[in-house]
Coordinates of C-alpha atoms in Angstrom, one line a residue:
Chain A
M784 CA 142.3 127.9 171.3
G785 CA 139.4 126.2 169.7
S786 CA 137.1 129.2 169.7
R787 CA 139.7 131.7 168.5
T788 CA 139.4 133.2 165.1
S789 CA 142.2 131.7 163.1
L790 CA 143.0 130.0 159.8
A791 CA 144.8 126.7 159.5
S792 CA 145.1 124.4 156.6
D793 CA 145.9 120.8 157.4
V794 CA 148.6 118.5 156.3
S795 CA 147.5 116.2 153.5
M796 CA 150.4 113.9 153.3
N797 CA 150.8 110.2 153.8
S798 CA 147.3 109.1 154.8
L799 CA 145.6 105.8 153.8
L800 CA 142.3 107.7 153.8
S801 CA 140.6 109.3 150.8
E802 CA 140.0 113.1 150.6
E803 CA 136.4 112.7 151.8
E804 CA 137.4 110.4 154.7
R805 CA 140.1 112.7 155.7
G806 CA 137.5 115.5 155.9
I807 CA 135.7 113.4 158.5
Y808 CA 138.5 111.7 160.5
Q809 CA 141.3 114.2 160.2
D810 CA 139.5 117.6 160.4
P811 CA 141.9 120.2 161.8
G812 CA 139.2 121.9 163.8
L813 CA 138.1 118.6 165.4
I814 CA 141.7 117.6 166.2
R815 CA 142.5 121.0 167.8
T816 CA 139.3 120.8 169.9
V817 CA 140.1 117.3 171.0
L818 CA 143.7 118.2 172.0
S819 CA 142.6 121.3 173.9
T820 CA 139.7 119.7 175.8
T821 CA 141.2 116.3 176.6
K822 CA 142.9 115.7 180.0
T823 CA 143.1 111.9 180.5
I824 CA 144.3 109.6 177.7
A825 CA 144.1 105.8 177.9
I826 CA 146.8 104.4 175.6
V827 CA 145.8 101.0 174.3
G828 CA 148.9 99.0 173.4
L829 CA 151.4 101.3 175.2
S830 CA 154.7 99.4 175.2
P831 CA 157.1 99.4 178.2
K832 CA 160.1 99.4 175.7
P833 CA 161.6 102.9 175.4
E834 CA 162.4 102.6 171.7
R835 CA 158.8 101.8 170.7
P836 CA 156.7 104.6 169.0
S837 CA 153.9 104.2 171.7
Y838 CA 156.5 104.9 174.4
F839 CA 157.6 108.1 172.5
V840 CA 154.0 109.2 172.4
G841 CA 153.3 108.4 176.0
T842 CA 156.4 110.3 177.2
Y843 CA 155.5 113.2 175.0
L844 CA 151.9 113.5 176.2
Q845 CA 152.9 113.2 179.8
Y846 CA 155.4 116.0 179.4
E847 CA 152.7 118.1 177.7
G848 CA 150.5 117.8 180.8
Y849 CA 148.1 115.0 179.9
R850 CA 147.4 112.3 182.3
I851 CA 148.1 109.0 180.6
I852 CA 146.7 105.5 181.6
P853 CA 148.5 102.5 180.1
V854 CA 146.4 99.7 178.8
N855 CA 148.6 96.7 178.4
P856 CA 147.8 93.2 179.9
R857 CA 151.5 92.3 180.0
A858 CA 152.8 95.2 182.0
D859 CA 152.2 96.4 185.6
V860 CA 153.6 99.9 185.4
I861 CA 154.6 102.0 182.4
L862 CA 155.9 105.6 182.6
G863 CA 155.2 105.6 186.3
E864 CA 151.5 104.8 185.8
K865 CA 149.6 101.6 186.7
S866 CA 148.8 99.5 183.6
Y867 CA 145.3 98.0 183.1
P868 CA 144.5 94.9 181.0
D869 CA 141.7 96.6 179.2
L870 CA 139.6 99.8 179.1
M871 CA 136.8 98.2 181.2
T872 CA 139.0 97.8 184.3
I873 CA 140.2 101.5 184.4
P874 CA 138.6 102.8 187.6
E875 CA 138.4 106.5 186.6
P876 CA 136.9 108.6 183.7
V877 CA 138.8 108.6 180.4
D878 CA 138.6 111.5 177.9
M879 CA 140.5 109.9 175.0
V880 CA 141.2 106.3 174.0
N881 CA 144.4 106.3 171.9
V882 CA 145.0 103.1 170.0
F883 CA 148.3 101.5 169.0
R884 CA 146.9 98.1 168.1
Q885 CA 146.3 96.2 164.8
P886 CA 143.3 97.4 162.9
D887 CA 141.4 94.1 163.4
E888 CA 141.5 94.7 167.2
C889 CA 139.9 98.1 167.0
V890 CA 136.2 97.1 166.9
E891 CA 136.5 95.6 170.4
V892 CA 138.4 98.7 171.6
A893 CA 135.8 100.9 170.1
K894 CA 133.0 99.1 171.9
Q895 CA 134.8 99.4 175.2
A896 CA 135.5 103.0 174.6
V897 CA 131.8 103.6 174.2
Q898 CA 131.0 101.6 177.3
I899 CA 133.4 103.6 179.6
G900 CA 132.0 106.9 178.3
A901 CA 135.2 108.1 176.6
K902 CA 134.7 111.3 174.5
T903 CA 137.2 110.6 171.7
L904 CA 138.5 107.5 169.9
W905 CA 141.9 108.2 168.3
L906 CA 143.4 105.6 166.0
Q907 CA 147.1 106.1 165.3
L908 CA 148.9 106.3 162.0
R909 CA 148.1 103.4 159.7
V910 CA 145.5 102.1 162.2
V911 CA 142.4 102.2 160.1
N912 CA 139.1 100.4 160.8
F913 CA 135.9 102.0 159.6
E914 CA 133.6 99.7 161.6
A915 CA 135.3 100.8 164.8
A916 CA 135.0 104.4 163.7
T917 CA 131.3 104.0 163.0
I918 CA 130.6 102.3 166.4
A919 CA 132.3 105.2 168.2
Q920 CA 130.6 107.9 166.0
D921 CA 127.2 106.4 166.5
A922 CA 127.6 106.7 170.2
G923 CA 128.6 110.4 169.9
L924 CA 132.4 110.1 170.3
N925 CA 134.8 112.2 168.3
V926 CA 136.9 109.9 166.0
V927 CA 140.3 110.7 164.6
M928 CA 142.0 108.0 162.4
D929 CA 145.3 107.5 160.7
R930 CA 146.9 110.3 162.6
C931 CA 149.6 110.5 165.3
V932 CA 148.5 112.4 168.4
K933 CA 152.1 113.4 169.1
I934 CA 152.6 114.8 165.6
E935 CA 149.3 116.6 165.6
H936 CA 150.0 118.1 169.0
G937 CA 153.5 119.1 167.8
R938 CA 152.1 120.8 164.8
Y939 CA 149.4 122.9 166.5
S940 CA 151.6 123.7 169.5
G941 CA 154.3 124.8 167.1
S942 CA 157.0 122.5 168.5
L943 CA 157.3 120.5 165.2
H944 CA 158.4 123.8 163.7
W945 CA 161.7 123.6 165.6
V946 CA 162.7 120.5 163.6
G947 CA 162.0 122.0 160.2
M948 CA 158.6 120.5 159.6
N949 CA 155.8 122.2 157.6
T950 CA 153.1 122.9 160.3
E951 CA 151.0 124.7 157.7
I952 CA 150.2 127.3 160.4
I953 CA 150.3 130.7 158.8
S954 CA 149.4 133.8 160.7
A955 CA 150.6 137.4 161.1
R956 CA 149.2 137.6 164.7
R957 CA 151.5 137.8 167.6
G958 CA 152.1 134.5 169.3
Q959 CA 149.5 132.7 167.3
R960 CA 149.5 129.1 168.4
Y961 CA 146.5 126.9 168.9
F962 CA 147.2 125.8 172.4
Chain B
M1358 CA 136.7 130.6 161.9
A1359 CA 138.5 128.1 164.0
G1360 CA 139.4 125.0 161.9
Q1361 CA 138.6 126.7 158.7
K1362 CA 140.8 125.3 155.9
R1363 CA 142.5 127.7 153.6
R1364 CA 145.3 126.9 151.3
F1365 CA 147.2 130.2 151.1
G1366 CA 148.9 131.2 147.8
F1367 CA 152.5 130.8 147.0
E1368 CA 153.3 134.5 147.4
T1369 CA 151.6 134.7 150.8
R1370 CA 153.6 131.7 152.0
M1371 CA 156.9 133.3 150.7
L1372 CA 156.3 136.0 153.2
H1373 CA 154.6 134.3 156.1
A1374 CA 155.2 130.5 156.2
G1375 CA 157.5 129.4 159.0
H1376 CA 157.4 132.5 161.1
I1377 CA 154.8 133.7 163.6
P1378 CA 155.7 136.9 165.5
D1379 CA 156.8 135.9 169.0
T1380 CA 154.9 136.9 172.1
V1381 CA 157.7 138.6 173.9
T1382 CA 159.0 141.1 171.2
G1383 CA 156.5 140.9 168.4
A1384 CA 159.5 141.2 166.0
R1385 CA 158.0 141.3 162.4
A1386 CA 161.2 140.2 160.5
V1387 CA 162.6 136.8 161.4
P1388 CA 165.2 137.5 164.2
I1389 CA 168.7 136.1 163.8
Y1390 CA 169.2 133.7 166.6
Q1391 CA 173.0 133.8 166.5
T1392 CA 173.5 131.2 169.3
T1393 CA 175.2 127.8 169.4
S1394 CA 173.0 126.4 172.1
Y1395 CA 169.8 126.7 174.2
V1396 CA 169.3 126.6 178.0
F1397 CA 167.3 123.5 179.0
E1398 CA 164.3 123.9 181.2
D1399 CA 165.5 121.0 183.4
T1400 CA 167.5 117.8 183.2
D1401 CA 164.4 115.8 182.4
K1402 CA 163.5 117.9 179.4
A1403 CA 167.1 117.9 178.2
A1404 CA 167.1 114.1 178.3
Q1405 CA 163.8 113.9 176.4
L1406 CA 165.1 116.3 173.7
F1407 CA 168.2 114.2 173.2
E1408 CA 166.1 111.1 172.9
L1409 CA 163.9 112.8 170.3
K1410 CA 160.9 112.3 172.6
Q1411 CA 160.3 116.1 172.5
Y1412 CA 160.7 118.5 169.6
G1413 CA 162.9 121.5 170.5
N1414 CA 166.1 123.3 170.2
I1415 CA 169.2 121.4 171.2
Y1416 CA 172.3 122.7 169.5
T1417 CA 172.7 124.8 166.3
R1418 CA 174.5 121.9 164.5
I1419 CA 171.1 120.1 164.8
N1420 CA 168.6 123.0 164.7
N1421 CA 168.2 126.7 165.2
P1422 CA 165.1 129.0 165.3
T1423 CA 166.3 131.2 162.3
V1424 CA 167.2 128.1 160.3
A1425 CA 163.9 126.5 161.2
A1426 CA 162.0 129.5 159.9
F1427 CA 163.8 129.1 156.6
E1428 CA 163.2 125.3 156.6
E1429 CA 159.5 125.6 157.2
R1430 CA 159.1 128.4 154.6
I1431 CA 160.9 126.5 151.8
A1432 CA 159.0 123.3 152.8
S1433 CA 155.8 125.2 152.4
L1434 CA 156.8 126.5 149.0
E1435 CA 157.9 123.1 147.7
N1436 CA 154.7 121.5 149.0
A1437 CA 157.0 119.3 151.2
T1438 CA 156.3 117.9 154.6
G1439 CA 159.5 119.4 156.0
A1440 CA 163.1 120.4 155.3
V1441 CA 166.6 120.1 156.6
A1442 CA 168.9 123.1 155.8
T1443 CA 172.6 122.5 155.2
A1444 CA 175.8 124.5 154.8
S1445 CA 175.8 124.1 151.0
G1446 CA 174.0 122.3 148.2
M1447 CA 176.7 119.7 148.0
A1448 CA 176.2 119.0 151.7
A1449 CA 172.4 118.7 151.1
Q1450 CA 172.7 116.0 148.5
L1451 CA 175.4 114.1 150.4
N1452 CA 173.2 114.2 153.4
V1453 CA 170.4 112.6 151.3
M1454 CA 172.8 109.9 150.1
M1455 CA 174.2 109.1 153.6
T1456 CA 170.7 109.0 155.0
L1457 CA 169.3 106.6 152.4
L1458 CA 172.3 104.5 151.4
D1459 CA 174.4 101.8 153.0
P1460 CA 177.9 100.7 151.7
G1461 CA 177.4 98.5 148.6
D1462 CA 174.2 100.4 147.6
E1463 CA 173.9 102.0 144.2
I1464 CA 172.0 104.9 142.6
V1465 CA 171.0 105.6 139.0
T1466 CA 171.6 109.2 138.0
S1467 CA 171.2 111.5 135.0
S1468 CA 174.5 112.3 133.5
H1469 CA 173.4 115.9 132.9
L1470 CA 174.6 117.2 136.2
Y1471 CA 176.6 120.0 137.8
G1472 CA 180.3 118.9 137.6
G1473 CA 180.7 119.0 141.3
T1474 CA 177.9 116.6 141.7
T1475 CA 179.4 114.2 139.2
T1476 CA 182.7 114.3 141.1
Q1477 CA 180.9 113.6 144.4
F1478 CA 179.0 110.7 142.9
V1479 CA 182.2 109.2 141.4
H1480 CA 185.0 109.9 143.9
T1481 CA 183.4 110.5 147.3
F1482 CA 181.0 107.7 146.6
R1483 CA 184.0 105.3 146.0
K1484 CA 185.3 106.2 149.5
L1485 CA 181.9 105.4 151.0
G1486 CA 181.5 102.1 149.2
L1487 CA 178.7 103.5 147.0
K1488 CA 178.2 103.4 143.3
A1489 CA 176.5 105.7 140.8
H1490 CA 175.4 104.6 137.3
F1491 CA 175.2 107.5 134.9
V1492 CA 172.6 107.5 132.2
D1493 CA 171.5 109.8 129.4
P1494 CA 168.3 111.1 131.0
T1495 CA 166.4 111.7 127.8
H1496 CA 165.2 108.1 127.4
L1497 CA 163.3 106.3 130.1
D1498 CA 164.7 103.0 128.9
N1499 CA 168.2 104.0 129.9
W1500 CA 167.0 104.5 133.4
A1501 CA 165.1 101.2 133.6
A1502 CA 168.1 99.3 132.1
A1503 CA 170.5 100.6 134.7
I1504 CA 168.4 99.7 137.8
T1505 CA 169.8 96.7 139.7
P1506 CA 168.7 95.0 143.0
R1507 CA 171.1 97.3 144.8
T1508 CA 169.6 100.5 143.3
R1509 CA 168.2 102.6 146.2
L1510 CA 167.2 105.8 144.4
L1511 CA 167.0 107.7 141.1
Y1512 CA 168.6 111.1 140.8
G1513 CA 168.4 114.0 138.3
E1514 CA 168.3 117.8 137.9
T1515 CA 165.0 119.5 137.0
I1516 CA 167.0 121.7 134.6
G1517 CA 170.4 120.1 133.9
N1518 CA 173.6 122.1 134.4
P1519 CA 175.0 123.3 132.1
R1520 CA 173.2 122.1 128.9
G1521 CA 169.7 123.0 130.1
S1522 CA 168.0 119.7 129.5
V1523 CA 164.6 119.3 131.3
L1524 CA 164.0 116.2 133.3
D1525 CA 160.8 114.3 132.5
I1526 CA 159.9 113.9 136.2
E1527 CA 156.5 112.3 136.0
P1528 CA 157.4 109.0 134.3
L1529 CA 160.7 108.8 136.1
A1530 CA 158.8 109.0 139.4
Q1531 CA 156.5 106.2 138.3
L1532 CA 159.5 104.1 137.3
A1533 CA 161.1 104.7 140.7
H1534 CA 157.9 103.8 142.6
A1535 CA 157.5 100.6 140.5
H1536 CA 160.8 99.6 142.0
N1537 CA 159.9 100.8 145.5
I1538 CA 162.6 103.4 145.5
P1539 CA 162.4 107.2 145.8
L1540 CA 163.1 109.8 143.1
V1541 CA 165.5 112.5 144.3
V1542 CA 165.6 115.8 142.2
D1543 CA 168.0 118.7 142.4
S1544 CA 165.7 121.6 141.6
T1545 CA 168.3 124.4 142.0
F1546 CA 167.8 126.0 138.6
A1547 CA 164.0 125.9 138.7
T1548 CA 163.3 127.1 142.3
P1549 CA 159.9 126.2 143.8
Y1550 CA 158.4 129.1 141.9
L1551 CA 159.1 127.7 138.4
C1552 CA 158.7 124.0 139.2
R1553 CA 157.6 121.9 142.2
P1554 CA 159.0 118.4 141.5
M1555 CA 156.9 116.8 144.3
D1556 CA 153.7 117.9 142.4
W1557 CA 154.9 115.5 139.6
G1558 CA 155.8 112.6 142.0
A1559 CA 159.4 113.3 143.1
D1560 CA 159.9 112.2 146.7
V1561 CA 163.0 114.2 147.8
V1562 CA 164.1 117.6 146.5
V1563 CA 167.5 119.2 147.1
H1564 CA 168.6 122.7 146.3
S1565 CA 171.8 124.7 146.3
A1566 CA 170.1 127.6 148.1
T1567 CA 173.2 129.6 147.2
K1568 CA 171.6 130.3 143.8
F1569 CA 168.2 131.9 143.1
I1570 CA 166.7 131.1 146.6
G1571 CA 169.3 133.4 148.3
G1572 CA 169.3 135.3 145.1
H1573 CA 171.9 137.9 145.8
G1574 CA 175.2 135.9 145.6
S1575 CA 175.9 136.4 149.3
S1576 CA 175.6 133.1 151.1
I1577 CA 176.5 129.4 150.5
A1578 CA 173.6 127.2 151.5
G1579 CA 171.6 124.1 150.7
V1580 CA 168.4 122.4 151.7
L1581 CA 166.8 118.9 151.4
L1582 CA 163.1 118.3 151.5
D1583 CA 160.8 115.3 151.7
S1584 CA 157.3 115.0 150.2
G1585 CA 156.2 112.8 153.1
K1586 CA 154.5 110.5 150.5
F1587 CA 157.1 107.8 149.9
D1588 CA 156.5 104.6 151.8
Y1589 CA 159.7 104.0 153.7
S1590 CA 158.2 101.1 155.7
R1591 CA 160.5 98.6 154.0
F1592 CA 163.4 100.9 153.0
P1593 CA 166.3 99.5 155.0
T1594 CA 168.1 102.7 156.3
I1595 CA 164.8 104.3 157.4
A1596 CA 162.8 101.3 158.6
D1597 CA 165.5 99.1 160.2
P1598 CA 166.7 99.7 163.8
D1599 CA 169.3 102.4 163.8
P1600 CA 172.4 101.5 166.0
A1601 CA 173.3 105.2 166.1
Y1602 CA 170.1 105.9 168.0
H1603 CA 169.5 103.1 170.5
D1604 CA 168.0 100.9 167.7
L1605 CA 165.3 103.4 167.0
R1606 CA 163.2 102.6 163.9
F1607 CA 162.7 106.0 162.3
Y1608 CA 159.8 105.1 160.0
E1609 CA 157.9 103.3 162.7
T1610 CA 158.4 106.1 165.3
F1611 CA 158.1 109.2 163.1
G1612 CA 155.9 107.9 160.3
H1613 CA 156.1 110.1 157.2
Y1614 CA 158.7 112.3 159.0
G1615 CA 161.1 109.3 159.4
F1616 CA 163.5 110.2 156.6
L1617 CA 163.7 113.9 157.7
M1618 CA 164.2 113.1 161.3
K1619 CA 167.0 110.7 160.5
A1620 CA 168.6 113.2 158.1
R1621 CA 168.7 115.7 160.9
A1622 CA 169.2 113.7 164.1
V1623 CA 171.7 111.2 162.6
T1624 CA 173.3 112.5 159.4
L1625 CA 173.4 116.2 160.1
R1626 CA 174.4 115.5 163.7
D1627 CA 177.2 113.2 162.7
T1628 CA 178.5 115.0 159.6
G1629 CA 178.2 118.6 160.8
G1630 CA 177.2 120.4 157.6
A1631 CA 174.8 122.8 159.4
L1632 CA 173.6 126.1 158.0
S1633 CA 174.6 129.3 159.9
P1634 CA 171.7 131.3 161.4
F1635 CA 172.9 134.5 159.6
N1636 CA 172.9 132.8 156.2
A1637 CA 169.5 131.4 157.0
F1638 CA 168.3 135.0 157.6
L1639 CA 169.7 136.1 154.2
L1640 CA 168.0 133.2 152.5
I1641 CA 164.7 134.2 154.1
Q1642 CA 165.1 137.7 152.7
G1643 CA 165.6 136.0 149.3
L1644 CA 162.5 133.8 149.6
E1645 CA 160.4 136.9 150.4
T1646 CA 160.9 138.2 146.8
L1647 CA 161.4 134.9 145.0
S1648 CA 158.4 135.1 142.7
V1649 CA 159.0 138.7 141.7
R1650 CA 162.7 138.0 141.0
M1651 CA 162.1 134.7 139.1
D1652 CA 159.5 136.3 136.8
R1653 CA 162.1 139.0 135.9
H1654 CA 164.9 136.4 135.6
V1655 CA 163.1 134.3 133.1
Q1656 CA 161.8 137.3 131.2
N1657 CA 165.4 138.6 130.8
A1658 CA 166.7 135.1 130.0
Q1659 CA 164.1 134.6 127.3
A1660 CA 165.0 138.0 125.7
V1661 CA 168.7 137.2 125.8
A1662 CA 168.3 133.7 124.4
E1663 CA 166.2 135.1 121.5
F1664 CA 168.7 137.8 120.9
L1665 CA 171.6 135.3 120.7
H1666 CA 169.6 132.8 118.7
G1667 CA 169.3 135.3 115.8
H1668 CA 172.9 136.5 116.1
P1669 CA 175.3 135.8 113.1
K1670 CA 178.3 135.2 115.5
V1671 CA 176.4 132.6 117.6
A1672 CA 176.5 128.9 116.5
W1673 CA 173.9 127.5 118.9
V1674 CA 171.8 128.4 122.0
A1675 CA 170.7 125.7 124.5
Y1676 CA 167.7 127.3 126.2
A1677 CA 164.5 125.3 126.5
G1678 CA 162.4 128.5 126.3
L1679 CA 163.3 128.6 122.5
A1680 CA 160.7 126.9 120.3
D1681 CA 163.3 124.8 118.4
N1682 CA 165.0 123.5 121.5
P1683 CA 164.6 119.7 121.9
Y1684 CA 163.4 120.2 125.5
H1685 CA 160.9 122.9 124.7
A1686 CA 157.8 120.6 125.1
L1687 CA 159.1 119.3 128.5
A1688 CA 159.8 122.9 129.6
Q1689 CA 156.2 123.9 128.8
K1690 CA 155.0 121.0 130.9
Y1691 CA 157.3 121.4 133.9
T1692 CA 158.3 125.1 133.9
P1693 CA 155.5 126.9 132.1
K1694 CA 156.6 130.3 133.5
G1695 CA 160.0 129.8 131.9
P1696 CA 162.9 127.2 132.2
G1697 CA 165.1 129.2 134.5
A1698 CA 167.8 131.8 133.7
V1699 CA 170.9 129.7 133.3
F1700 CA 171.9 128.4 129.8
T1701 CA 174.8 128.0 127.4
F1702 CA 175.5 129.1 123.9
G1703 CA 178.4 128.6 121.4
I1704 CA 180.4 131.2 119.6
K1705 CA 180.9 130.7 115.8
A1706 CA 184.6 131.1 115.2
G1707 CA 187.6 129.5 113.5
N1708 CA 189.2 129.0 117.0
P1709 CA 186.2 128.8 119.4
R1710 CA 188.4 128.4 122.4
L1711 CA 190.2 131.7 121.7
A1712 CA 186.9 133.4 120.7
G1713 CA 185.3 132.4 124.0
K1714 CA 188.2 133.9 125.9
E1715 CA 188.0 137.1 123.9
F1716 CA 184.3 137.3 124.4
I1717 CA 184.5 137.0 128.2
E1718 CA 187.2 139.6 128.4
S1719 CA 185.2 142.1 126.4
L1720 CA 182.1 142.0 128.6
H1721 CA 181.4 145.0 130.6
L1722 CA 178.3 144.2 132.8
F1723 CA 178.4 140.4 133.1
S1724 CA 180.5 139.3 136.0
H1725 CA 183.0 136.6 135.2
L1726 CA 182.8 134.1 138.1
A1727 CA 182.0 130.6 139.2
N1728 CA 178.4 130.9 140.4
V1729 CA 174.8 131.1 139.0
G1730 CA 171.6 132.6 140.3
D1731 CA 172.8 136.0 141.5
A1732 CA 170.6 139.1 141.0
R1733 CA 173.5 140.2 138.7
S1734 CA 174.2 138.6 135.3
L1735 CA 177.1 136.2 135.4
V1736 CA 179.3 134.5 132.8
I1737 CA 181.8 131.7 132.6
H1738 CA 183.8 130.1 129.8
P1739 CA 184.3 126.4 130.9
A1740 CA 187.1 125.7 128.4
S1741 CA 189.3 128.4 129.9
T1742 CA 188.3 127.9 133.6
T1743 CA 186.7 124.8 135.1
H1744 CA 187.9 122.6 132.2
Q1745 CA 191.1 124.4 131.2
Q1746 CA 193.4 121.4 131.6
L1747 CA 191.5 119.5 129.0
S1748 CA 192.7 119.2 125.3
D1749 CA 190.2 120.0 122.5
S1750 CA 189.4 116.3 122.1
E1751 CA 188.9 115.8 125.9
L1752 CA 186.6 118.8 125.9
E1753 CA 184.6 117.2 123.2
Q1754 CA 184.4 113.9 125.2
A1755 CA 183.1 115.9 128.2
G1756 CA 180.4 117.4 126.0
I1757 CA 182.0 120.8 126.2
D1758 CA 182.4 122.9 123.0
G1759 CA 185.6 125.0 123.2
G1760 CA 183.4 128.0 122.4
M1761 CA 180.7 127.2 125.0
I1762 CA 179.7 130.1 127.2
R1763 CA 177.5 129.7 130.3
L1764 CA 175.3 132.7 131.2
S1765 CA 173.3 133.3 134.4
I1766 CA 170.9 136.1 133.5
G1767 CA 170.2 138.6 136.2
L1768 CA 167.7 141.4 136.8
E1769 CA 169.5 144.3 135.0
T1770 CA 167.7 146.4 132.4
T1771 CA 167.1 144.1 129.4
E1772 CA 168.5 146.4 126.8
D1773 CA 171.7 146.9 128.8
L1774 CA 172.3 143.1 128.8
L1775 CA 171.7 142.9 125.0
W1776 CA 174.0 145.9 124.5
D1777 CA 176.8 144.3 126.5
L1778 CA 176.5 140.9 124.7
E1779 CA 176.4 142.7 121.3
Q1780 CA 179.5 144.7 121.9
A1781 CA 181.4 141.7 123.3
L1782 CA 180.5 139.6 120.3
Q1783 CA 181.6 142.4 118.0
A1784 CA 185.0 142.4 119.8
T1785 CA 185.4 138.6 119.2
S1786 CA 187.5 137.3 116.3
A1787 CA 185.6 135.3 113.7

């Protein structure tokens, strides 16, 4: 995907961000590039409880072929993967830092994401912190904010279509999906 | 270019939204997936689908590829975030109620409703422990006065059946949101081509897709849609742990898809009013020509309404496209292309009930039946059919004139429709 010639409008619903901010932090092209180039995702605030949203997302990402690394100081193993107390203690490279924490904790997470050389900082739905976003951007990271990585993946891979959602992907080309 | 944003036009989305030609066959039309079920890749994936951790096909009572194409297409046309198709319009609105309400909850609804909806809101509601307060929709104060702490939503029809009143959606949505409750609108008579209630603040839209969406009188169907903009974070049935799904919190887990995911994975799953794939295919054929048909429907409706308006044997015409109609200004705001193609008129006669019967029996082209929104023109005389058991005084109480005729104007040659109405009016006793 990414480099293919294709048209896609984005979903404008239910964001805390303004139109201009959405253009920066929810750009469809950026999201698709991130999702197609990312391999390893550290999930900060991944819960070991199966009914929690972060667990849904972790399960989904694992099944879609991403390697996930739980970051949760109160768990040893989540979804079969060793859990780390913070980003700094992860002993391997991380492409994306995906955040399920309160907005006021995001500045520290952003600083650590920069320090470990992550390529993307992705703050989940309703997790909005512009200071954290700026820290990551200034260090050259991609930043996505107030978006769910599972929903965005479902939209561009087409799987959300199967449950009647408006993916806003419109194309007459055979098999057109974005990854 | 990759990532380029383009908002495609309504007509383009009528034809393309929700269907991408598949890699194996390249079939251009949406295929009919007439199947009950889907082979799972492995037990692990099956479990994840059932737990809603993956999006995919499970069982046609819950979802189906042909139905999904219809759902995404109508969602695109309504500017909605998604849709759930149902076996009928009645099933769609009941699904909304069962998804949003708990026993003891109340709604405030316009009294200008399809009769079947009124019956559902009175009698079926009573069995479910729900209560509907009916208000004259024309004054916002009536709505505000009827809202109680148990009120969970407001409900109305974009164009009310059968008297053709136009709902003032924008202030009503503001009133609902001031009380942290959603506005639900039945937009059957308008279709997304004539009015998109979500553009005016409505949160949930329902349709009887049987009507203009299918457009050919062939299939019973319904659909419910969500704007994705209402904040369900404190709305009990969407935000609280759901015991029917391992205490899943739908809002927290699915964000702005929470209501729709619950409507599908809980309500549709448990109540079973799923749309058949074949009917979904027919609805898709309808959507592909929706704008062209609706332009013609409203053009013919306006011509017929004007013809009747000036006719000596006609007492009144209730069509908001006429300049002297009390809803004309609202119609110009919400349905500038025309306020639909279903309306009523009254015959001027000594015995209007008898005259109505004579008129119906003299028509040659209009089909006498209990439906609206067919490509063909339709007619019904409520006093001799749906309300025949009522006395003249009871008819009056129900707001039905003994001479009231309901028309659904089709796509025939305009002059032929006028000819048919003229000859039938001539055959009617004064």
